Coordinates of C-alpha atoms in Angstrom, one line a residue:
X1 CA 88.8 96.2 191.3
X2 CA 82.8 96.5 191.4
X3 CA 79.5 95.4 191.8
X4 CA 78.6 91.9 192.1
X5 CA 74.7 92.5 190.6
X6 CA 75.2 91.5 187.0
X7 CA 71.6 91.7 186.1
X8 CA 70.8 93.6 183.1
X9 CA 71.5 97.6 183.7
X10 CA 68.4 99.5 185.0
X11 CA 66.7 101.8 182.1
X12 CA 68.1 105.4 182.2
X13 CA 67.3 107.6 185.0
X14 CA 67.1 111.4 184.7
X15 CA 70.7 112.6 185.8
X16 CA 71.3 113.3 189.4
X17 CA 74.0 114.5 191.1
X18 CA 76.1 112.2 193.2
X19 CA 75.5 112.3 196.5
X20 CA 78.2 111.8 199.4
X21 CA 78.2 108.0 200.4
X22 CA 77.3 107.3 204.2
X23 CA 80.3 107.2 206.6
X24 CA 79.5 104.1 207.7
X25 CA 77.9 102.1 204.8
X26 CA 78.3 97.9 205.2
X27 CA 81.9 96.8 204.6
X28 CA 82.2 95.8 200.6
X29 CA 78.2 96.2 200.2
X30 CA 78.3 96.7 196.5
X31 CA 77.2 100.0 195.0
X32 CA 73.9 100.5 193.5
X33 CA 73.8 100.8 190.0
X34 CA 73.7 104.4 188.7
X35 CA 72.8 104.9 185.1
X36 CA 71.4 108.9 184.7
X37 CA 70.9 110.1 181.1
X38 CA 74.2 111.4 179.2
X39 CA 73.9 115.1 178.3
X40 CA 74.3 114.7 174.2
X41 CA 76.6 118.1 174.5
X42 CA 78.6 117.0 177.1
X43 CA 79.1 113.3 175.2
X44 CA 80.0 115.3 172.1
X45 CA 82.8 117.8 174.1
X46 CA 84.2 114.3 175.8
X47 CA 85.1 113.2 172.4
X48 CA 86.6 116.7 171.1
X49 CA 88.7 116.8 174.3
X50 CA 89.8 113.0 174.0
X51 CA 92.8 111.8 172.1
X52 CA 91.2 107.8 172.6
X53 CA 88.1 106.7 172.2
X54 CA 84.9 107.4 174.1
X55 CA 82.4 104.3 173.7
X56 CA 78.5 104.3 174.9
X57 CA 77.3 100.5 174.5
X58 CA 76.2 99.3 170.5
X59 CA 79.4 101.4 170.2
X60 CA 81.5 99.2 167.9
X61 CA 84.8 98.6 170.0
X62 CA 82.9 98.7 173.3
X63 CA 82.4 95.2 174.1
X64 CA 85.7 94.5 173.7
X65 CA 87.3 97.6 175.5
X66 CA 85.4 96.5 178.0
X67 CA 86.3 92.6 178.6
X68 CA 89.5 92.2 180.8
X69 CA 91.5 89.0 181.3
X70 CA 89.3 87.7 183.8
X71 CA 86.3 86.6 182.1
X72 CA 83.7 85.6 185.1
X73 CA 82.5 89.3 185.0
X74 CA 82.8 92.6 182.8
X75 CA 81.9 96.0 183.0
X76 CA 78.5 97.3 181.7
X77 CA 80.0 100.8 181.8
X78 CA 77.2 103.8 180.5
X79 CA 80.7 105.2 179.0
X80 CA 83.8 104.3 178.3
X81 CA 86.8 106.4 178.1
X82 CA 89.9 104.8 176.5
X83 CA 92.5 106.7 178.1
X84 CA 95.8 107.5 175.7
X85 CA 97.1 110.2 178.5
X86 CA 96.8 111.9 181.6
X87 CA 94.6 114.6 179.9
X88 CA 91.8 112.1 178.6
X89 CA 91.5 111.0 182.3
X90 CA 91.3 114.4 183.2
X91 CA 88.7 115.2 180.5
X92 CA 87.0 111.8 181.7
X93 CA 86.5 112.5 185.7
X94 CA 85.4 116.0 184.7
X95 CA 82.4 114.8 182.3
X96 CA 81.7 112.1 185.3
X97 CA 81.3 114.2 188.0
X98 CA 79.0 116.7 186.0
X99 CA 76.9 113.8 184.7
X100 CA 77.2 112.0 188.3
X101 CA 78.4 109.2 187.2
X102 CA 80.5 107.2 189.2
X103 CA 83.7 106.0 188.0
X104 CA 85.7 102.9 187.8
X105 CA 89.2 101.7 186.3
X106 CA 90.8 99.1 184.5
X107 CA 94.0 98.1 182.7
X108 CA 93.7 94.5 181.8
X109 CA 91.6 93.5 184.2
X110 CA 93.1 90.5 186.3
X111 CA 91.9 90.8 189.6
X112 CA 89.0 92.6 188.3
X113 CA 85.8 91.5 190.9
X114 CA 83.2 94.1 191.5
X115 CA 82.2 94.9 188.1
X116 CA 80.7 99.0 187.3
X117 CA 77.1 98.6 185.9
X118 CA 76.4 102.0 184.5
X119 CA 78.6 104.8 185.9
X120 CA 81.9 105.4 183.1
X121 CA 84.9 103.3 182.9
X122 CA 88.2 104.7 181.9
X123 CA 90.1 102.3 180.3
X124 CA 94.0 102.7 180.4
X125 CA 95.6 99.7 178.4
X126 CA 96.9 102.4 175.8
X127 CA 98.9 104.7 178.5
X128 CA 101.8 101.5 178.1
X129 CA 104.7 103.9 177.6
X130 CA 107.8 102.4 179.8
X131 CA 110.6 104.6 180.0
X132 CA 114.2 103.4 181.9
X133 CA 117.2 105.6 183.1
X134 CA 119.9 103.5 183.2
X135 CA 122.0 105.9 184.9
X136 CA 119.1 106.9 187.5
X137 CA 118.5 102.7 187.9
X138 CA 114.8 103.8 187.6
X139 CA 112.0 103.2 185.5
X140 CA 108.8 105.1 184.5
X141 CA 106.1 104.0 183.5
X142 CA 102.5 104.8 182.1
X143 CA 98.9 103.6 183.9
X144 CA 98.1 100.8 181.3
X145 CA 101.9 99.2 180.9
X146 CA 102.6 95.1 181.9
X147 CA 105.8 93.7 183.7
X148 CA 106.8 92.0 180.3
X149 CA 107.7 95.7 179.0
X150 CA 109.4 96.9 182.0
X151 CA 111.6 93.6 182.0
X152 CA 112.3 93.7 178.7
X153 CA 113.1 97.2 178.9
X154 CA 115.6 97.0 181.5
X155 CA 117.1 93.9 180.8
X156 CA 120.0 95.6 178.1
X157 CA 121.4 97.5 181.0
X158 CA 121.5 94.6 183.5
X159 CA 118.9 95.7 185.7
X160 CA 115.4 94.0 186.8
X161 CA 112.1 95.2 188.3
X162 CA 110.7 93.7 191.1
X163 CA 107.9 92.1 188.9
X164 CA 105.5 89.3 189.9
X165 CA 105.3 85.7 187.9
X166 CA 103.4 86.8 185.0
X167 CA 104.6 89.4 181.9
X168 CA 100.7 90.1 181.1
X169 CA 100.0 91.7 184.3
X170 CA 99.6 95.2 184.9
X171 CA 102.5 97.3 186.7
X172 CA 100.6 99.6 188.7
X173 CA 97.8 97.8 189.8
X174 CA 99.8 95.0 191.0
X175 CA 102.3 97.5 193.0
X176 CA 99.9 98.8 194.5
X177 CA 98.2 95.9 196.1
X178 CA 101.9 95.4 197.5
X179 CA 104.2 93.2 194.5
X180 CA 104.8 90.1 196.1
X181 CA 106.8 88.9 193.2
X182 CA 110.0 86.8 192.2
X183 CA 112.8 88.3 193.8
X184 CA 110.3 89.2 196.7
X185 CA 112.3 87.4 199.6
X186 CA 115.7 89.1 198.2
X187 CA 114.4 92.7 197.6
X188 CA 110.9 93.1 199.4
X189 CA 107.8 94.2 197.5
X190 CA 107.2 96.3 194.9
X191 CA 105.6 98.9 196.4
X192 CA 109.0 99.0 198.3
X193 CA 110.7 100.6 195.4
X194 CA 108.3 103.5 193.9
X195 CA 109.8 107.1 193.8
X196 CA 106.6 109.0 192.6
X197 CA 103.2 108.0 192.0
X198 CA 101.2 111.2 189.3
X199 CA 97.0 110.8 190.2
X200 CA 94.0 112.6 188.7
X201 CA 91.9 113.3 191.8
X202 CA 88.2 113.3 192.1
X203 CA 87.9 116.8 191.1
X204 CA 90.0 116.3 188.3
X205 CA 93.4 117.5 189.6
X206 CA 96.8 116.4 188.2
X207 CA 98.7 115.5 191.6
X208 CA 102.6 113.9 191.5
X209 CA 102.6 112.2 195.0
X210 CA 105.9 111.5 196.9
X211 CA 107.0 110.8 200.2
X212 CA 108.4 113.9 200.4
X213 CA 105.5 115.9 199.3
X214 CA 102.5 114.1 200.6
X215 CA 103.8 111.6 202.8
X216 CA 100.3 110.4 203.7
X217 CA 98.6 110.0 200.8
X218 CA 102.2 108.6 199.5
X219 CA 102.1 105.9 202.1
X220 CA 98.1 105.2 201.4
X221 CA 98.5 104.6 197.9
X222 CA 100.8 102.1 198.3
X223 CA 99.2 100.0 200.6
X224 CA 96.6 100.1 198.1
X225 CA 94.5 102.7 199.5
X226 CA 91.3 103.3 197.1
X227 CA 88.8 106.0 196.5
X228 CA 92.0 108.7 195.9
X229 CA 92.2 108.7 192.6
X230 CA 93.4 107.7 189.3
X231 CA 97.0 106.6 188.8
X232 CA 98.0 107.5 185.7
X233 CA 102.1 106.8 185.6
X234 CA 104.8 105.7 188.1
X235 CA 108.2 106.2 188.9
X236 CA 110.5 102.7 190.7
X237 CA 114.0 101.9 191.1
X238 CA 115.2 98.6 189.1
X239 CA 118.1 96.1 190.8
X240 CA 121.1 94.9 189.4
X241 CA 119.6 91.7 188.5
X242 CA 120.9 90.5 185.2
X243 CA 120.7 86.9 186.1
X244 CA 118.6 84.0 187.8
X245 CA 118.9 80.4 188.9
X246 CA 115.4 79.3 188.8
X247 CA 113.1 76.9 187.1
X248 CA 110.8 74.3 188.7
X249 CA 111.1 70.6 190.4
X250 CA 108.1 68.3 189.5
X251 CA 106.9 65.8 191.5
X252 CA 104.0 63.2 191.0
X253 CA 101.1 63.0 193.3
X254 CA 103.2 59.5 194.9
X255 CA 105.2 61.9 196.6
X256 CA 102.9 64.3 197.5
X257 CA 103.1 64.1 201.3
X258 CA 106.3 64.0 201.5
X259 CA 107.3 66.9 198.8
X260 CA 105.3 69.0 201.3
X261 CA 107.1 68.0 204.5
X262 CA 109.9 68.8 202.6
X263 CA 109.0 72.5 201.5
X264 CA 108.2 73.4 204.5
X265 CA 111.6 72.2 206.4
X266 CA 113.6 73.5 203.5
X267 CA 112.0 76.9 203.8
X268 CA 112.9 77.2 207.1
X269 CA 116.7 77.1 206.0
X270 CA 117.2 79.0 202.7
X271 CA 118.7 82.5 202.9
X272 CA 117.0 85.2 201.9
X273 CA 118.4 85.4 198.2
X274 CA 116.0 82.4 197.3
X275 CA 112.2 83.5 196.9
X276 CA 110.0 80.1 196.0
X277 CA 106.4 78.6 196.1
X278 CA 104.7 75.5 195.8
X279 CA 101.4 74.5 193.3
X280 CA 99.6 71.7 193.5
X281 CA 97.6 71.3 190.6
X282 CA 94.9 68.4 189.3
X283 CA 95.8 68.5 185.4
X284 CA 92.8 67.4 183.5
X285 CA 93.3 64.4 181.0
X286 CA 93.2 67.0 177.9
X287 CA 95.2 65.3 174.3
X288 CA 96.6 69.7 174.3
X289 CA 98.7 68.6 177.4
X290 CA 101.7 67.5 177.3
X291 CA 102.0 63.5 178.2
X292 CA 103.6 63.9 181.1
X293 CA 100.6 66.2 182.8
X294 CA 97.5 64.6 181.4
X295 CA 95.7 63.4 184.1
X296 CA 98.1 64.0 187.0
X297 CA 98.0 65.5 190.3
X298 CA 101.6 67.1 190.3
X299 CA 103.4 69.5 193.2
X300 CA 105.7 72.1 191.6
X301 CA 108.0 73.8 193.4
X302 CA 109.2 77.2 192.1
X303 CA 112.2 78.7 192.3
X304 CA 114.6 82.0 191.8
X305 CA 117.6 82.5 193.4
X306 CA 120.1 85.8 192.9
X307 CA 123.5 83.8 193.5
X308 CA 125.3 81.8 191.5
X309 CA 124.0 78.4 189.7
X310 CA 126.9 76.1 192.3
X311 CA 125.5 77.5 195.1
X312 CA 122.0 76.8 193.8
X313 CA 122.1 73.7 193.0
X314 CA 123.9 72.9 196.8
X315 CA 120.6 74.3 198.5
X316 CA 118.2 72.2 196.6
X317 CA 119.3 69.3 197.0
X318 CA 117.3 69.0 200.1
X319 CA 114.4 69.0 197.6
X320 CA 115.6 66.9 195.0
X321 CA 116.4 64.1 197.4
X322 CA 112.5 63.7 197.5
X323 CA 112.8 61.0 194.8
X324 CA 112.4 61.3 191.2
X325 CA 111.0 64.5 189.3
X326 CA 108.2 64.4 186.7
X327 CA 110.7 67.3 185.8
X328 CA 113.9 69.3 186.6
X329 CA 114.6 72.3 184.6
X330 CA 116.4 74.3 187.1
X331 CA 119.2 76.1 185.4
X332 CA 120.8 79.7 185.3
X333 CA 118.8 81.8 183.0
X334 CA 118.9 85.4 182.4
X335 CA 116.4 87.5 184.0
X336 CA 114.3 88.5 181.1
X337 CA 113.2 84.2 181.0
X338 CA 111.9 84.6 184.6
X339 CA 108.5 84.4 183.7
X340 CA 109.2 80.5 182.4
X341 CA 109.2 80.0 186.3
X342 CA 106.0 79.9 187.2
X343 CA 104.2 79.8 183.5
X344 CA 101.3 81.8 184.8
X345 CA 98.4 81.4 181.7
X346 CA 98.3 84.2 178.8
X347 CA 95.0 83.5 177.6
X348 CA 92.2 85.1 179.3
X349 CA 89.3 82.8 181.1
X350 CA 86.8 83.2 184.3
X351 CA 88.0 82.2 187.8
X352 CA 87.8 83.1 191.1
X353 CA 90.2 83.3 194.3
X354 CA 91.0 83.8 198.4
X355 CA 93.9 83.9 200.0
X356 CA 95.2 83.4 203.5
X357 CA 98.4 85.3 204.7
X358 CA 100.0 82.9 207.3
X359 CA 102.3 83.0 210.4
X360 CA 103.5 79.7 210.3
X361 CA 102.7 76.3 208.5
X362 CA 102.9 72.4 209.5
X363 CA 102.7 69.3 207.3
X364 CA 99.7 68.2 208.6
X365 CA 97.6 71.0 207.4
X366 CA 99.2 71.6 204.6
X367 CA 98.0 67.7 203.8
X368 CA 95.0 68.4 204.7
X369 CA 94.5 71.4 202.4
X370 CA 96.0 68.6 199.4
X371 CA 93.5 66.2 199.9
X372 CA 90.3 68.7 199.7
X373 CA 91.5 70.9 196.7
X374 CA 93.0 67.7 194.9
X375 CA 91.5 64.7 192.7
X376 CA 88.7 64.3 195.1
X377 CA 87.4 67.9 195.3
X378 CA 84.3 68.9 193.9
X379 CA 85.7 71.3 191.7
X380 CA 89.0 71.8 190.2
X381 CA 91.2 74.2 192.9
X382 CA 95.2 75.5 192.2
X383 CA 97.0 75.9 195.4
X384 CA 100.2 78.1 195.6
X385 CA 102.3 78.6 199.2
X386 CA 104.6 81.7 198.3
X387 CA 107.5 81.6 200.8
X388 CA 107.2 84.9 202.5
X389 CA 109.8 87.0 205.2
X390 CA 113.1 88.0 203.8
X391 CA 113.0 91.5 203.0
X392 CA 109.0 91.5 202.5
X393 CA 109.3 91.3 206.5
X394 CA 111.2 94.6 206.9
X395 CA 109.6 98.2 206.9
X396 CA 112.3 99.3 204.4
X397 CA 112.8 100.4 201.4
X398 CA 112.0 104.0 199.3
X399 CA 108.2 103.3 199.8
X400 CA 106.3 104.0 203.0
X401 CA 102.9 101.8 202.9
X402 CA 102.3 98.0 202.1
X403 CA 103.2 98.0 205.0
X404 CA 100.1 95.1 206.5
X405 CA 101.2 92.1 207.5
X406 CA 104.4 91.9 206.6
X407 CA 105.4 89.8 209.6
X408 CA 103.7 86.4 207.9
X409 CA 105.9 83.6 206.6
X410 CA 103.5 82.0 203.9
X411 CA 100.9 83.1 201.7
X412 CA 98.4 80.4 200.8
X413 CA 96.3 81.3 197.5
X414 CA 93.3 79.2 195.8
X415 CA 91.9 79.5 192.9
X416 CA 89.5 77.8 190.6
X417 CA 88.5 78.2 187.1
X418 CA 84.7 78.7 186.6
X419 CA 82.5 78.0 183.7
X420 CA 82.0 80.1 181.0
X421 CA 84.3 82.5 179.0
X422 CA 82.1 85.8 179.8
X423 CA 82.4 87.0 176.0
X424 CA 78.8 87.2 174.7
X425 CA 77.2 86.5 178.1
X426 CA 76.8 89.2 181.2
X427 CA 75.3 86.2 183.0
X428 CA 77.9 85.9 185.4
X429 CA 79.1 82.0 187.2
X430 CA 76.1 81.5 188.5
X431 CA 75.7 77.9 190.7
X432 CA 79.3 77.4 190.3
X433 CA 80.6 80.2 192.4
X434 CA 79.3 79.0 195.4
X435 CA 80.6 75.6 195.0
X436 CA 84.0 77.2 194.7
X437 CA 83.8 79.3 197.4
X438 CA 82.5 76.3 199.7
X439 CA 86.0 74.7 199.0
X440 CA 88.3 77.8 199.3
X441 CA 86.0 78.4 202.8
X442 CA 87.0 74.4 203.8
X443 CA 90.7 74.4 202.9
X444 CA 91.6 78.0 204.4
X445 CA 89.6 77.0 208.0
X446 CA 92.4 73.9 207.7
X447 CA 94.9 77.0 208.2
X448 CA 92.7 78.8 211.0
X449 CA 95.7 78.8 213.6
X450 CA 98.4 80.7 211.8
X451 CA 95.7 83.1 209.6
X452 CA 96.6 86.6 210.1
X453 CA 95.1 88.1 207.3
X454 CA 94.5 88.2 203.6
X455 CA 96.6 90.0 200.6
X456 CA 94.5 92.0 198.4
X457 CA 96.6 91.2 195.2
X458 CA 95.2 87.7 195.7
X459 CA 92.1 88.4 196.4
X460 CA 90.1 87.5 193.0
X461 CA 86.0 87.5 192.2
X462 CA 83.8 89.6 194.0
X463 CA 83.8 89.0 197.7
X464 CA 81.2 92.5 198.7
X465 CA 78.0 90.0 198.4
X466 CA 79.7 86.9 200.8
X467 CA 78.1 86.6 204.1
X468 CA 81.4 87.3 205.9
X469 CA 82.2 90.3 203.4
X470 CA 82.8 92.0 206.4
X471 CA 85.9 89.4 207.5
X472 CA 87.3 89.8 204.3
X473 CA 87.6 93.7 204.4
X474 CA 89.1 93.4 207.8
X475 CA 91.3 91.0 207.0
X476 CA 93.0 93.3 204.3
X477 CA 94.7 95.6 206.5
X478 CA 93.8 97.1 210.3
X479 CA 91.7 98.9 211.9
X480 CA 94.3 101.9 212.0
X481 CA 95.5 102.0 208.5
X482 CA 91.6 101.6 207.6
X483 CA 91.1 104.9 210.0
X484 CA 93.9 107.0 207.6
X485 CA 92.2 106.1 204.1
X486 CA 89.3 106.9 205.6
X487 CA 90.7 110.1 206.6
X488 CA 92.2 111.1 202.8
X489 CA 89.2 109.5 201.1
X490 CA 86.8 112.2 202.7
X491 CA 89.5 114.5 202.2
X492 CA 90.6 113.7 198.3
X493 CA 87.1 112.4 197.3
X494 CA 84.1 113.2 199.8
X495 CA 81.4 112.2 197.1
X496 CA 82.8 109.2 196.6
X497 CA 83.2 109.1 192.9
X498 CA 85.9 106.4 193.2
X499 CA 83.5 103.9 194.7
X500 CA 84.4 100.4 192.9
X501 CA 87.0 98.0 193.9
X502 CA 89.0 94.9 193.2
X503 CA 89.7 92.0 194.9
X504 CA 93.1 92.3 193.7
X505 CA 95.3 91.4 190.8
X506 CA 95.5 89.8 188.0
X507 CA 97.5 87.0 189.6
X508 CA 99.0 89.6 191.5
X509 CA 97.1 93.2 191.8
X510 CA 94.5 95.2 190.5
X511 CA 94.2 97.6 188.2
X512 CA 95.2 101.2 189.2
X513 CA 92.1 103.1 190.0
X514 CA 92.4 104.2 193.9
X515 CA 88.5 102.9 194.8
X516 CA 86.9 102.1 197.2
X517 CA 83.4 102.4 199.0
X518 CA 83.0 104.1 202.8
X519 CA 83.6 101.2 205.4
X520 CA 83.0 101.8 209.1
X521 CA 86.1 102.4 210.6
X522 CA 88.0 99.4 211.8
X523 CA 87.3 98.1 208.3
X524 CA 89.4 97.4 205.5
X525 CA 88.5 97.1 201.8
X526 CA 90.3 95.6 199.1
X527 CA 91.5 97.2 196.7
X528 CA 90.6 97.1 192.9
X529 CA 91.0 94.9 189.6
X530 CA 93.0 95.6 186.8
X531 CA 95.9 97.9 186.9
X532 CA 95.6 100.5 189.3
X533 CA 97.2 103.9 187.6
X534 CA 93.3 104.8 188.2
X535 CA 92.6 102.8 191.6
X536 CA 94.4 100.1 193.0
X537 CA 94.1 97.0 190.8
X538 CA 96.3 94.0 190.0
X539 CA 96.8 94.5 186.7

């Protein structure tokens, strides 16, 4: 998940040791930058000890093994380490702690939003190895692997991971900001469903956490607790989940208001075996668009449901008695085609994105939030309301954490493209990013009543600088669970090596790095971009 100053890096400063970060530093304040000059010897014995590649910038390669999926920021690392094993990461926290550089994580970078500038990044896209026992119903899998693997792996034996929307995001970032993903209402969140969790520690220790051995740092970990570590592989059970109904009901902006008023009484009805959502998107007038987009304000409503296709279509037709459909391709699929449900974007751009987790919902405000984020907004805005409770509202389940807020019935997400592909420019938004952030500020207060909180997979852009940075890190999780990762971060990483975060995932998590900066207590922080297997990111 890093700093929000993208100015050009500060020349090199003699090295320095890192020194403990203040107990009781501003919530989210991001870290200064911290370049100190590489010892040539130690450079040189990174390399010997690596099986990847270690990059310093001019470094051909290090541009791009830098640039993640999103594409408003990038890392301006001093070093990069691209991570093929647990042993490079090792190797890599070693040479950062005796340089005092500070260390940061990412996998592909989705929810990446404080970016490191200086300090060393490890990389962990090549750790993709995905291993499934059939027999066990289990899979294992390495730091840098993406749901599309694990669902394509376990789809020959009939089972299915509880995997979010899109097959380009990273697994263990995006588990460890929670999972809420598509059979979420049915089977709970991912986080639910991890055996083990192995982590390179601060001072370079190879740990296998479980909830037998460390129950604690178990639990934190998967509520996305950051500054603990590096996650370099993961162990979760699969379902029998060979098949879907699912798909998506169009409808054109003519029937906006009362598609919505129909969501939300439907959702009040469905069992728990149907997980769904709603966007409402403003599709530009592009010739690349299908006809039957270009220029239209359109509510889809998403859906995946574990029974059978009769019974399927029976509780939608509450929905499809709306009125006509722009389109209707619900059908029975198998599970490997679950990602054609919500078509998530493969290509990487710049964006940025709250979040509000909510108690409750009415039509009214949910109108309200339409008409600011739709043709007449000052900026273009995606909304999605995921349908929440189910089994995401029960405490169940092999894992012991993700465990905040799991009483709320809706999660309300925004997010808005921003100019700018990031690829030759460090520059940042710029202007931009506050005009977005003016409208995400507008259409959440229209949800003010039922807010309880914010998910951290959702979370996307870097929040540390906003005036109300402090709000947002409290809104992550509260004041008690902050206490205990405050606990095992001054236990697991007093000198706070792990000190850059995420606002969450890459659609859904961050990128595997446990980070995350001292708060005072009663504060939350996010957790990180990208996938965490190195601190908590989306992906």
């Amino acid at each position: 998940m890093e700093n929000t100053d993208l100015a050009p890096a500060a020349p090199l400063a003699p090295a320095a040791p890192l020194a403990p970060a203040a107990p009781l530093a501003p919530a989210l304040a991001p870290a200064a930058p911290l370049a100190p000059a590489l010892d040539p010897a130690a450079l040189r014995a990174l390399v010997r000890e690596s099986r990847g590649p270690v990059l310093v910038p001019g470094d051909d390669g290090y541009d791009a093994e830098r640039s993640g999926f999103q594409r408003a920021y990038r890392h301006r690392p001093a070093v990069i380490a691209g991570a093929e094993c647990a042993g490079d990461v090792v190797a890599a926290v070693r040479f950062a702690r005796a340089q005092g550089l500070p260390v940061a994580v990412q996998a592909t970078g989705h929810g990446l939003s404080a970016a490191t500038d200086g300090g060393l990044l490890i990389s962990t896209r090549r750790m993709a190895e995905v291993r499934v026992d059939p027999a066990a119903g289990t899979a294992r899998v390495g730091a840098g692997a993406l749901w599309g693997q694990v669902v394509e792996a376990a789809a020959p034996y009939g089972l299915a991971p509880l995997n979010g929307s899109s097959p380009g995001v990273g697994v263990v970032g995006y588990t460890l900001g929670g999972g809420i993903g598509v059979l979420a209402r049915t089977y709970g969140l991912a986080a639910d469903r991890v055996r083990s969790v192995d982590l390179v520690t601060a001072d370079a220790r190879r740990l296998t956490v479980t909830a037998e051995r460390d129950p604690g740092l178990f639990a934190a970990l998967l509520d996305g607790g950051h500054g603990l570590g590096v996650v370099t592989a993961m162990e979760f059970g699969l379902l029998p989940v060979p098949r879907l109904y699912g798909g998506q009901l169009v409808f054109g902006g003519e029937q906006l208001d009362a598609a919505l008023a129909a969501y939300l009484r439907w959702t009040g009805t469905v069992p728990d075996e149907l997980t769904s959502s709603l966007a409402l998107i403003v599709y530009p007038d592009l010739p690349q668009l299908p006809a039957p987009l270009r220029g239209r304000y359109l509510a889809q409503i998403r859906i995946a449901y574990t029974g059978s296709a009769a019974e399927g279509e029976r509780l939608v037709a509450p929905l499809r008695a709306v009125g006509p459909r722009v389109s209707d391709d619900l059908r029975e699929m198998p599970y490997a085609e679950s990602h054609t449900i919500h078509r998530d974007p493969s290509d990487p751009h710049a964006y940025d994105g709250d979040n509000a987790l909510l108690s409750g919902l009415d039509a009214a405000a949910l109108r309200r939030v339409a008409a600011l984020t739709g043709p007449a907004a000052p900026t273009m805005c995606v909304v999605q309301l995921n349908h929440l409770g189910g089994a995401m509202a029960r405490a169940g389940g092999l894992g012991a954490g993700a465990d905040g807020h799991r009483g709320a019935r809706f999660a309300l997400r925004l997010l808005s493209p921003l100019p700018g592909d990031g690829a030759s420019s460090d520059a940042g938004p710029g202007a931009a990013l506050a005009t977005v952030r003016a409208l995400h500020a507008e259409a959440l207060a229209a949800v003010a009543p039922w807010r309880i909180g914010r998910s951290v997979n959702f979370l996307f852009g870097p929040h540390g600088a906003r005036p109300d940075a402090a709000e947002v890190a409290r809104s992550v999780r509260d004041a008690d669970a902050h206490r205990r990762l405050a606990r095992l971060k001054d236990r697991h990483d007093p000198e706070n090596v792990f000190r850059f975060h995420a606002g969450g995932g890459g659609g859904e998590g961050g990128d595997g790095a446990a980070t995350v900066d001292r708060t005072p207590a009663g504060t939350a922080t996010p957790a990180t971009t990208t996938t965490p297997a190195t601190s908590a990111s989306a992906g």
